[in-house]
Amino acid sequence: MAVVTGAASGIGAALARRLAADGARVVVVDIDTAGAEEVASGIGGRARSLDVADAGATRRLIDEVEHSLGPVEIYCSNAGLLVAGGIDTAAADWQRSWEVHVMAHFHAAGVLVPRWTERGGGIFVVTASAAGLLTQLDSVSYAVTKHAAVAAAEWLAVTYGDRGVQVAALCPQAVRTPLLEGSTGEAEPAGSTGAGATNPSAAATDGVLEPEAVADATAQALSQGRFLVLPHPEVSTYARRRAEDPDRWLAGMRRLARRMSG
């Protein structure tokens, strides 16, 4: 049994379809109930409504799925949002981004990981973003919380990797989803952009992928037991350069920011 959050569109929908194609029974979860039902109907899955920021609702959903449909073996924690803005970002927007991009992973992992260690294993996929390895020029809340999402996935992998829990961090750049098209609302396909979701020219430097390509890259990484899922392989080079010479990388990013601002 697989559960995919933020699965009414974009990366989440593609992950749900790929998992179903690979033989999994899939529960399509989204705050957009109608969208989740549409995706589920196309893959013979089940739809559920959930605000991933709600810890109690997350526990109830997992309990209900396991009771009625069977043990959850794969959980794709994919829901997300993007709020454009800088240092003036409102406190409420910071809090919502933190709850959806960071705490939502722990709401689910806190329920599933103890069960998986008893059962002998499970797979937890965190949809972060290339922004979590690099940055997001037009959204400080996205950049910061996606870095935290990568750290959350790393901590889970280090702590539970030897106890049968496989963790993957999905970090694409530009993907053809509502976020790339400029939506700043809760579009639910988290992490679908890299350097600038609401400014596609920055995010799309290395090409815009279709969500299906991201789902394929995720399936391949999981089959190979890899932690980082990089549908845009260039991100590996950028991250290495950032680690090797932070000052040079920062200077380059400032030049890019100047070009974006005109």
XYZ file of C-alpha atoms in Angstrom:
262
model
C 0.000 0.000 0.000
C 1.320 3.443 -0.954
C 0.119 6.833 0.262
C 0.958 9.987 -1.689
C 0.128 13.428 -0.306
C -0.313 16.476 -2.509
C -1.375 14.040 -5.218
C -4.201 15.922 -6.918
C -1.791 17.353 -9.486
C 1.830 17.763 -10.489
C 4.537 15.586 -9.009
C 2.208 13.955 -6.507
C -0.225 12.829 -9.191
C 2.657 11.492 -11.277
C 4.071 9.591 -8.296
C 0.658 8.070 -7.636
C 0.307 6.973 -11.260
C 3.820 5.520 -11.385
C 3.331 3.580 -8.147
C 0.044 2.199 -9.450
C 1.665 1.239 -12.743
C 4.332 -0.620 -10.772
C 1.634 -2.644 -9.019
C 1.028 -0.749 -5.789
C -2.376 0.014 -4.367
C -2.366 3.781 -3.960
C -4.195 6.178 -1.688
C -4.283 9.605 -3.329
C -4.274 12.307 -0.649
C -4.751 16.039 -1.068
C -6.423 19.049 0.485
C -8.156 19.267 -2.914
C -10.631 16.417 -2.494
C -12.089 16.616 -5.995
C -8.641 16.561 -7.579
C -7.603 13.593 -5.474
C -10.727 11.699 -6.478
C -10.068 12.369 -10.158
C -6.509 11.024 -9.956
C -7.604 8.025 -7.881
C -10.360 7.109 -10.323
C -7.817 6.951 -13.125
C -5.563 4.464 -11.354
C -8.038 2.339 -9.439
C -6.926 3.908 -6.188
C -8.625 5.475 -3.199
C -8.874 9.194 -2.456
C -8.626 10.880 0.908
C -8.719 14.525 1.991
C -6.022 15.782 4.361
C -4.386 18.961 5.581
C -0.878 17.600 6.137
C -0.184 20.309 8.729
C -2.698 18.648 11.044
C -0.879 16.017 13.096
C -4.033 14.431 14.474
C -5.668 14.200 11.058
C -2.518 12.614 9.639
C -2.509 9.935 12.337
C -6.198 9.264 11.803
C -5.736 8.928 8.054
C -2.858 6.455 8.408
C -4.762 4.453 11.010
C -7.865 4.347 8.816
C -5.920 3.305 5.717
C -4.068 0.560 7.559
C -7.252 -0.690 9.197
C -9.374 -0.730 6.042
C -6.885 -1.253 3.203
C -3.734 -2.784 4.678
C -0.277 -1.803 5.929
C 1.279 1.305 4.419
C 4.601 0.310 2.873
C 5.418 3.513 0.960
C 4.629 7.051 2.072
C 5.386 9.954 -0.274
C 5.292 13.139 1.792
C 4.858 15.445 -1.154
C 2.392 18.233 -0.288
C 3.700 21.777 -0.435
C 3.131 25.438 -1.117
C 5.041 28.493 -2.230
C 4.681 32.039 -0.941
C 6.724 34.582 -2.858
C 8.432 37.188 -0.717
C 11.527 38.216 1.144
C 12.320 39.539 4.571
C 8.840 41.048 4.810
C 7.133 37.627 4.615
C 4.255 37.509 7.074
C 4.561 35.382 10.196
C 1.501 33.363 9.194
C 3.087 32.492 5.852
C 6.297 31.432 7.580
C 4.328 29.236 9.960
C 2.270 27.598 7.216
C 5.403 26.880 5.171
C 7.103 25.371 8.225
C 4.110 23.185 9.040
C 3.686 21.878 5.487
C 7.336 21.553 4.440
C 8.837 20.277 7.687
C 6.437 19.191 10.399
C 4.161 17.314 7.987
C 6.999 14.845 7.384
C 7.327 14.183 11.092
C 3.580 13.943 11.614
C 3.607 10.997 9.208
C 6.985 9.527 10.147
C 6.097 9.620 13.824
C 3.248 7.214 13.124
C 4.811 5.034 10.447
C 8.462 4.651 11.404
C 7.852 2.787 14.691
C 5.509 0.432 12.859
C 7.991 -0.090 10.037
C 10.825 -0.933 12.395
C 8.597 -3.614 13.936
C 7.419 -4.947 10.576
C 10.873 -5.009 9.007
C 10.816 -2.017 6.690
C 9.129 0.770 4.795
C 9.876 3.594 2.365
C 9.524 7.296 3.166
C 9.904 9.818 0.340
C 10.279 13.513 1.155
C 9.611 15.838 -1.762
C 12.009 18.666 -1.024
C 13.430 20.678 -3.925
C 16.671 21.762 -5.502
C 15.907 24.863 -3.408
C 16.679 22.705 -0.375
C 20.192 22.102 -1.672
C 20.723 25.533 -3.262
C 18.237 28.361 -2.673
C 15.024 30.016 -3.897
C 15.645 33.590 -4.950
C 12.069 34.850 -4.879
C 10.824 33.100 -1.740
C 12.780 33.093 1.489
C 10.201 30.935 3.264
C 10.428 28.299 0.537
C 14.243 28.311 0.505
C 14.577 27.997 4.271
C 11.891 25.380 4.848
C 13.019 23.258 1.910
C 16.535 23.204 3.375
C 14.911 21.996 6.574
C 13.017 19.340 4.600
C 16.293 17.940 3.253
C 17.729 17.962 6.783
C 14.637 16.141 8.048
C 15.059 13.433 5.430
C 18.774 13.122 6.224
C 18.080 12.740 9.935
C 15.483 10.040 9.330
C 17.855 8.198 6.985
C 20.738 8.313 9.455
C 18.628 7.353 12.455
C 16.497 4.589 10.943
C 18.364 3.437 7.840
C 19.882 0.476 9.679
C 16.452 -0.521 10.980
C 14.855 -1.159 7.617
C 13.504 2.301 6.803
C 14.516 3.587 3.368
C 14.383 7.377 3.059
C 14.698 9.411 -0.125
C 14.840 13.177 -0.681
C 13.394 14.272 -4.012
C 15.072 17.498 -5.181
C 14.072 18.585 -8.690
C 14.446 21.975 -10.303
C 11.719 23.211 -12.656
C 8.801 20.844 -13.224
C 5.656 21.641 -15.180
C 3.250 22.102 -12.249
C 1.005 24.870 -10.882
C 3.928 26.210 -8.827
C 6.030 26.854 -11.913
C 3.137 28.681 -13.528
C 3.201 31.262 -10.782
C 0.710 30.038 -8.220
C 1.618 31.238 -4.750
C -1.167 29.328 -3.068
C -1.196 25.847 -1.653
C -0.733 23.999 -4.918
C 0.353 20.761 -3.181
C 3.118 19.490 -5.514
C 5.894 20.606 -3.206
C 9.429 21.092 -4.333
C 8.667 21.255 -7.989
C 11.072 24.080 -8.660
C 14.648 24.923 -7.920
C 15.924 28.479 -8.141
C 12.798 30.491 -8.766
C 9.300 29.046 -8.936
C 7.482 32.289 -9.564
C 10.162 33.391 -11.993
C 10.438 30.470 -14.419
C 13.521 31.899 -16.165
C 15.621 31.100 -13.101
C 14.081 27.750 -12.249
C 14.110 26.544 -15.840
C 17.793 27.152 -16.556
C 18.360 23.411 -16.944
C 15.026 22.656 -18.579
C 11.465 22.088 -17.433
C 10.661 18.446 -16.755
C 7.269 16.829 -16.962
C 6.036 15.390 -13.641
C 6.181 11.893 -15.144
C 9.933 12.231 -15.633
C 10.313 13.122 -11.956
C 8.246 10.106 -10.962
C 10.395 7.869 -13.149
C 13.583 9.254 -11.575
C 12.126 8.622 -8.134
C 11.217 5.029 -8.946
C 14.733 4.403 -10.269
C 16.388 5.925 -7.199
C 14.221 3.876 -4.852
C 15.057 0.675 -6.718
C 18.753 1.501 -6.363
C 18.483 2.500 -2.709
C 19.703 6.055 -3.324
C 18.930 8.865 -0.904
C 19.095 11.901 -3.183
C 16.757 11.921 -6.154
C 18.020 14.486 -8.671
C 15.868 14.480 -11.816
C 18.017 17.410 -12.995
C 21.542 15.940 -12.717
C 23.062 19.430 -12.937
C 21.940 20.042 -9.362
C 24.662 17.684 -8.140
C 27.304 19.879 -9.764
C 25.815 23.066 -8.318
C 25.637 21.587 -4.831
C 29.245 20.442 -5.052
C 30.411 23.891 -6.157
C 28.424 25.472 -3.335
C 30.146 23.205 -0.797
C 33.630 23.624 -2.274
C 33.610 27.435 -2.583
C 30.655 29.077 -0.823
C 31.870 32.631 -1.473
C 32.157 32.075 -5.215
C 28.753 30.391 -5.287
C 27.149 33.268 -3.361
C 28.686 35.795 -5.751
C 27.248 33.894 -8.688
C 23.813 33.766 -7.095
C 23.919 37.509 -6.455
C 24.662 38.068 -10.142
C 21.682 35.903 -11.033
C 19.487 37.821 -8.597
C 20.555 41.109 -10.188
C 19.697 39.828 -13.649
C 16.291 38.643 -12.458
C 15.532 42.017 -10.895
C 16.583 43.883 -14.028
